[in-house]
Structures are given as structure tokens and as C-alpha cells.
mmCIF file of C-alpha atoms in Angstrom:
data_model
loop_
_atom_site.group_PDB
_atom_site.id
_atom_site.type_symbol
_atom_site.label_atom_id
_atom_site.label_comp_id
_atom_site.label_asym_id
_atom_site.label_seq_id
_atom_site.Cartn_x
_atom_site.Cartn_y
_atom_site.Cartn_z
ATOM 1 C CA ALA A 1 -14.447 -34.260 -5.229
ATOM 2 C CA ALA A 2 -17.356 -32.138 -3.992
ATOM 3 C CA ARG A 3 -18.312 -34.811 -1.439
ATOM 4 C CA LEU A 4 -14.723 -35.013 -0.194
ATOM 5 C CA ALA A 5 -14.538 -31.233 0.274
ATOM 6 C CA ALA A 6 -18.045 -30.720 1.699
ATOM 7 C CA GLY A 7 -17.900 -29.042 5.090
ATOM 8 C CA ARG A 8 -14.088 -29.117 5.173
ATOM 9 C CA GLU A 9 -13.298 -25.544 6.185
ATOM 10 C CA GLU A 10 -9.618 -26.387 6.749
ATOM 11 C CA VAL A 11 -9.239 -27.277 3.057
ATOM 12 C CA GLY A 12 -7.981 -24.567 0.722
ATOM 13 C CA ALA A 13 -7.134 -26.773 -2.252
ATOM 14 C CA VAL A 14 -8.737 -29.709 -4.012
ATOM 15 C CA VAL A 15 -6.727 -31.177 -6.870
ATOM 16 C CA THR A 16 -8.289 -33.812 -9.094
ATOM 17 C CA PHE A 17 -6.955 -35.826 -11.984
ATOM 18 C CA THR A 18 -8.991 -38.053 -14.273
ATOM 19 C CA GLY A 19 -7.100 -40.306 -16.674
ATOM 20 C CA LEU A 20 -9.037 -41.244 -19.800
ATOM 21 C CA CYS A 21 -8.600 -44.031 -22.319
ATOM 22 C CA ARG A 22 -7.326 -42.457 -25.548
ATOM 23 C CA ARG A 23 -8.109 -43.567 -29.081
ATOM 24 C CA GLY A 24 -4.428 -43.825 -30.093
ATOM 25 C CA ALA A 25 -2.696 -47.048 -29.060
ATOM 26 C CA ASP A 26 0.948 -47.038 -27.945
ATOM 27 C CA SER A 27 1.735 -48.879 -31.192
ATOM 28 C CA GLY A 28 0.323 -45.964 -33.215
ATOM 29 C CA ALA A 29 -2.741 -47.951 -34.306
ATOM 30 C CA THR A 30 -6.302 -46.901 -33.531
ATOM 31 C CA LEU A 31 -7.391 -48.337 -30.207
ATOM 32 C CA ALA A 32 -10.737 -50.128 -30.089
ATOM 33 C CA ALA A 33 -10.502 -50.889 -26.361
ATOM 34 C CA LEU A 34 -8.073 -51.223 -23.490
ATOM 35 C CA THR A 35 -8.359 -54.101 -21.044
ATOM 36 C CA LEU A 36 -6.811 -53.677 -17.619
ATOM 37 C CA GLU A 37 -6.271 -56.850 -15.654
ATOM 38 C CA CYS A 38 -5.367 -57.131 -12.000
ATOM 39 C CA TYR A 39 -5.692 -59.204 -8.886
ATOM 40 C CA PRO A 40 -8.250 -56.993 -7.088
ATOM 41 C CA ASP A 41 -7.051 -57.660 -3.515
ATOM 42 C CA MET A 42 -3.418 -57.063 -4.492
ATOM 43 C CA ALA A 43 -4.295 -53.915 -6.441
ATOM 44 C CA GLU A 44 -6.398 -52.496 -3.589
ATOM 45 C CA GLN A 45 -3.584 -53.128 -1.104
ATOM 46 C CA GLU A 46 -1.049 -51.366 -3.319
ATOM 47 C CA LEU A 47 -3.372 -48.407 -3.940
ATOM 48 C CA ALA A 48 -3.853 -48.098 -0.165
ATOM 49 C CA ARG A 49 -0.076 -48.275 0.402
ATOM 50 C CA ILE A 50 0.620 -45.549 -2.177
ATOM 51 C CA GLU A 51 -2.124 -43.355 -0.722
ATOM 52 C CA ALA A 52 -0.736 -43.849 2.822
ATOM 53 C CA GLU A 53 2.718 -42.828 1.613
ATOM 54 C CA ALA A 54 1.282 -39.643 0.067
ATOM 55 C CA ARG A 55 -0.493 -38.864 3.329
ATOM 56 C CA ALA A 56 2.794 -39.330 5.210
ATOM 57 C CA ARG A 57 4.730 -37.033 2.843
ATOM 58 C CA TRP A 58 2.237 -34.154 2.577
ATOM 59 C CA PRO A 59 -0.209 -32.510 5.002
ATOM 60 C CA LEU A 60 -3.312 -33.841 3.295
ATOM 61 C CA ALA A 61 -6.775 -33.410 4.721
ATOM 62 C CA ASP A 62 -7.915 -36.300 2.529
ATOM 63 C CA ALA A 63 -7.095 -38.294 -0.584
ATOM 64 C CA LEU A 64 -8.947 -40.672 -2.862
ATOM 65 C CA VAL A 65 -7.754 -43.022 -5.606
ATOM 66 C CA ILE A 66 -10.173 -44.939 -7.837
ATOM 67 C CA HIS A 67 -8.747 -47.188 -10.569
ATOM 68 C CA ARG A 68 -10.908 -49.181 -12.957
ATOM 69 C CA HIS A 69 -10.138 -52.566 -14.421
ATOM 70 C CA GLY A 70 -11.764 -54.615 -17.143
ATOM 71 C CA ARG A 71 -12.536 -53.507 -20.688
ATOM 72 C CA ILE A 72 -12.450 -49.733 -21.195
ATOM 73 C CA LEU A 73 -13.402 -47.881 -24.366
ATOM 74 C CA PRO A 74 -11.736 -44.719 -25.712
ATOM 75 C CA GLY A 75 -13.078 -41.658 -23.913
ATOM 76 C CA GLU A 76 -13.984 -43.560 -20.759
ATOM 77 C CA PRO A 77 -12.259 -42.799 -17.437
ATOM 78 C CA ILE A 78 -9.567 -45.156 -16.157
ATOM 79 C CA VAL A 79 -8.336 -43.487 -12.984
ATOM 80 C CA PHE A 80 -9.453 -40.715 -10.642
ATOM 81 C CA VAL A 81 -7.187 -39.106 -8.039
ATOM 82 C CA ALA A 82 -8.225 -36.381 -5.599
ATOM 83 C CA THR A 83 -6.075 -34.705 -2.958
ATOM 84 C CA LEU A 84 -7.204 -32.141 -0.413
ATOM 85 C CA SER A 85 -4.939 -29.885 1.595
ATOM 86 C CA ALA A 86 -4.879 -26.494 3.247
ATOM 87 C CA HIS A 87 -2.544 -25.259 0.496
ATOM 88 C CA ARG A 88 -2.325 -25.969 -3.230
ATOM 89 C CA ALA A 89 1.349 -26.988 -3.399
ATOM 90 C CA ALA A 90 0.807 -30.034 -1.184
ATOM 91 C CA ALA A 91 -2.348 -31.023 -3.036
ATOM 92 C CA PHE A 92 -0.695 -30.728 -6.480
ATOM 93 C CA GLU A 93 2.484 -32.546 -5.449
ATOM 94 C CA ALA A 94 0.607 -35.363 -3.731
ATOM 95 C CA ALA A 95 -1.617 -35.861 -6.788
ATOM 96 C CA GLN A 96 1.432 -36.043 -9.067
ATOM 97 C CA PHE A 97 3.133 -38.471 -6.686
ATOM 98 C CA LEU A 98 0.058 -40.698 -6.613
ATOM 99 C CA MET A 99 -0.177 -40.820 -10.404
ATOM 100 C CA ASP A 100 3.543 -41.443 -10.870
ATOM 101 C CA TYR A 101 3.468 -44.371 -8.442
ATOM 102 C CA LEU A 102 0.212 -45.732 -9.866
ATOM 103 C CA LYS A 103 1.874 -45.949 -13.280
ATOM 104 C CA THR A 104 4.848 -47.940 -11.973
ATOM 105 C CA SER A 105 3.908 -49.899 -8.866
ATOM 106 C CA ALA A 106 0.187 -50.604 -9.014
ATOM 107 C CA PRO A 107 -0.280 -54.168 -10.304
ATOM 108 C CA PHE A 108 -2.352 -53.533 -13.428
ATOM 109 C CA TRP A 109 -1.603 -55.101 -16.798
ATOM 110 C CA LYS A 110 -2.799 -53.369 -19.968
ATOM 111 C CA GLN A 111 -3.806 -55.056 -23.178
ATOM 112 C CA GLU A 112 -4.556 -52.956 -26.256
ATOM 113 C CA GLU A 113 -7.189 -54.081 -28.736
ATOM 114 C CA THR A 114 -6.815 -52.752 -32.295
ATOM 115 C CA ALA A 115 -7.908 -53.871 -35.767
ATOM 116 C CA GLU A 116 -4.577 -55.734 -35.983
ATOM 117 C CA GLY A 117 -5.327 -57.768 -32.829
ATOM 118 C CA THR A 118 -4.381 -57.529 -29.160
ATOM 119 C CA SER A 119 -1.026 -56.835 -27.526
ATOM 120 C CA TRP A 120 0.228 -56.272 -24.006
ATOM 121 C CA VAL A 121 1.594 -52.814 -23.187
ATOM 122 C CA ALA A 122 5.197 -52.782 -21.952
ATOM 123 C CA ALA A 123 6.369 -50.645 -19.043
ATOM 124 C CA LYS A 124 7.744 -47.256 -20.073
ATOM 125 C CA THR A 125 11.110 -45.811 -19.070
ATOM 126 C CA ALA A 126 9.527 -42.351 -18.821
ATOM 127 C CA ASP A 127 7.143 -43.625 -16.130
ATOM 128 C CA ASP A 128 10.069 -45.081 -14.154
ATOM 129 C CA ASP A 129 11.941 -41.771 -14.487
ATOM 130 C CA ALA A 130 8.916 -39.855 -13.169
ATOM 131 C CA THR A 131 8.732 -42.136 -10.123
ATOM 132 C CA ARG A 132 12.471 -41.845 -9.402
ATOM 133 C CA ARG A 133 12.193 -38.092 -8.926
ATOM 134 C CA TRP A 134 10.259 -38.709 -5.707
ATOM 135 C CA GLU A 135 13.073 -40.892 -4.345
ATOM 136 C CA GLN A 136 15.537 -37.998 -4.621
ATOM 137 C CA GLY A 137 13.517 -35.557 -2.517
#
């Protein structure tokens, strides 16, 4: 975030979000690890498309999305989003938009590892609802 903002005198707001792997699995069990699978080229293209849409919707000076894949342990970062704008409202809204779309349209598949075994994580209605709010406005 500091590198993105360095020397950017037109920037009045830098909003960052870091998503971490939590210990609690969606099933309620204790999570040992989360494995995110993807097709890297497809995932990178979709991340670029989502970022371009955010740049088209808000007056951003810059934006950055980094999403990990592979095996991730509780407490480790999964995703990092940064948005820079002259004003905070655009930076906050663009960051929320990016995260909402990452949750629903980025091609990542999650597998939870617990003491009971492994299971794939299903899509959540709440994530779809969060994304739909951007279609209305």
C-alpha cells in the first residue's frame, strides 16, 4: 500500500483489505488448512477484469488485487485489495466492490481440511446477494 501511494500527491485515500484464513471451518469444525485451487491464467484474467470494472466505475488513481492459491493455514493472508482515490468514498466503495466480486466470480475453489477430513466449500447466498447490490446502482 505504501509503494502504491508513494509520491501520489493526487491521492487522498488509500483503502486496504486483507482477508485471512480463519480457524473455524464453514462446517463448524476446527480448520487445519484451506486449499484454494484455480486455473492461474483464468483466475488472473478474471481478477484483471474485475479490477478494470472497478476502475471504470470509480475515479481510482490505482488499484491492486493479490489472491493466493494453494494450501493456506489459519492466520495466513488469502487476499489483499488496495484502492487509491482522491476521496475516501470512491476508495471504500471500490474496495467493497472488488471483494464482493472476488467472492462470486473469481474462479477459485476452496477445500477445507479438518480432523474429520476434507470437503469442498459451497457458494454462499449471502455472497451472491452482496454482488447483486452493485447491479442495482
